[in-house]
CSV table of C-alpha atoms in Angstrom, one decimal:
chain,number,residue,atom,x,y,z
A,192,MET,CA,-0.1,-0.2,0.1
A,193,PRO,CA,1.6,3.3,-0.8
A,194,LEU,CA,2.8,5.8,2.0
A,195,LYS,CA,0.1,8.3,1.2
A,196,ALA,CA,-2.7,6.1,1.5
A,197,THR,CA,-1.5,4.7,4.6
A,198,LEU,CA,-1.2,8.0,6.5
A,199,ILE,CA,-4.8,8.7,5.3
A,200,LEU,CA,-6.2,5.6,6.6
A,201,ALA,CA,-4.2,6.5,10.1
A,202,ILE,CA,-5.0,10.2,10.3
A,203,THR,CA,-9.0,9.2,9.5
A,204,ALA,CA,-8.9,6.5,12.3
A,205,ALA,CA,-7.3,9.0,14.8
A,206,VAL,CA,-9.5,11.7,14.0
A,207,LEU,CA,-12.9,9.3,14.4
A,208,ALA,CA,-11.3,8.2,17.5
A,209,ALA,CA,-10.8,11.3,18.9
A,210,GLY,CA,-14.3,12.4,17.7
A,211,TYR,CA,-15.7,9.7,19.4
A,212,PHE,CA,-14.1,10.4,22.8
A,213,PHE,CA,-15.1,14.1,22.5
A,214,THR,CA,-18.6,13.2,22.0
A,215,LEU,CA,-18.5,11.0,25.1
A,216,TRP,CA,-17.0,14.0,27.1
A,217,ALA,CA,-19.3,16.3,25.7
A,218,ILE,CA,-22.6,14.4,26.4
A,219,HIS,CA,-21.6,13.7,30.1
A,220,GLY,CA,-21.3,17.5,30.4
A,221,PHE,CA,-17.6,17.9,30.0
A,222,ASN,CA,-17.0,15.9,33.0
A,223,PRO,CA,-13.5,14.5,33.9
A,224,ASP,CA,-15.1,11.2,35.2
A,225,PHE,CA,-16.7,10.6,31.6
A,226,LEU,CA,-15.1,7.4,30.8
A,227,ARG,CA,-16.1,6.1,34.3
A,228,ILE,CA,-19.5,7.3,33.7
A,229,ASN,CA,-19.9,5.7,30.5
A,230,LYS,CA,-18.6,2.3,31.7
A,231,CYS,CA,-20.9,2.4,34.4
A,232,ILE,CA,-24.1,3.0,32.4
A,233,GLU,CA,-23.2,0.6,29.8
A,234,SER,CA,-23.0,-1.7,32.6
A,235,GLY,CA,-26.4,-1.2,33.9
A,236,GLY,CA,-25.5,1.1,37.0
A,237,ARG,CA,-26.1,4.5,37.9
A,238,TRP,CA,-23.8,7.1,38.4
A,239,ASN,CA,-23.8,9.1,41.5
A,240,TYR,CA,-22.3,12.7,40.9
A,241,GLU,CA,-22.2,13.7,44.6
A,242,ARG,CA,-20.2,10.9,45.6
A,243,ARG,CA,-18.6,10.2,42.1
A,244,GLU,CA,-18.9,6.5,42.0
A,245,CYS,CA,-21.2,3.9,40.4
A,246,GLU,CA,-24.3,2.2,41.9
A,247,PRO,CA,-25.7,-0.9,41.1
A,248,VAL,CA,-29.2,-0.9,40.0
A,249,PRO,CA,-30.8,-4.1,41.7
A,250,GLU,CA,-33.4,-4.4,38.8
A,251,VAL,CA,-30.8,-4.8,36.0
A,252,TYR,CA,-29.0,-7.9,35.2
A,253,GLN,CA,-25.3,-7.6,36.0
A,254,PRO,CA,-23.1,-10.0,34.4
A,255,VAL,CA,-20.5,-11.9,36.6
A,256,GLY,CA,-17.2,-10.5,36.8
A,257,VAL,CA,-18.0,-6.9,35.8
A,258,GLY,CA,-16.7,-4.8,38.4
A,259,TYR,CA,-16.9,-0.8,39.3
């Protein structure tokens, strides 16, 4: 593969990854804990902003081995 095409693909991948993380950061109100909040919500928990920790929701299925 030509060097120019490889560079364009690498730059495109980097821009897409940066856009994804910026979008998550913006969705969570530019909170510095946005990755922890996203992991918590995706695992079925509820984020407590006052204590800055994930709280499990008893009614939601929690897979074995998923920790906070």
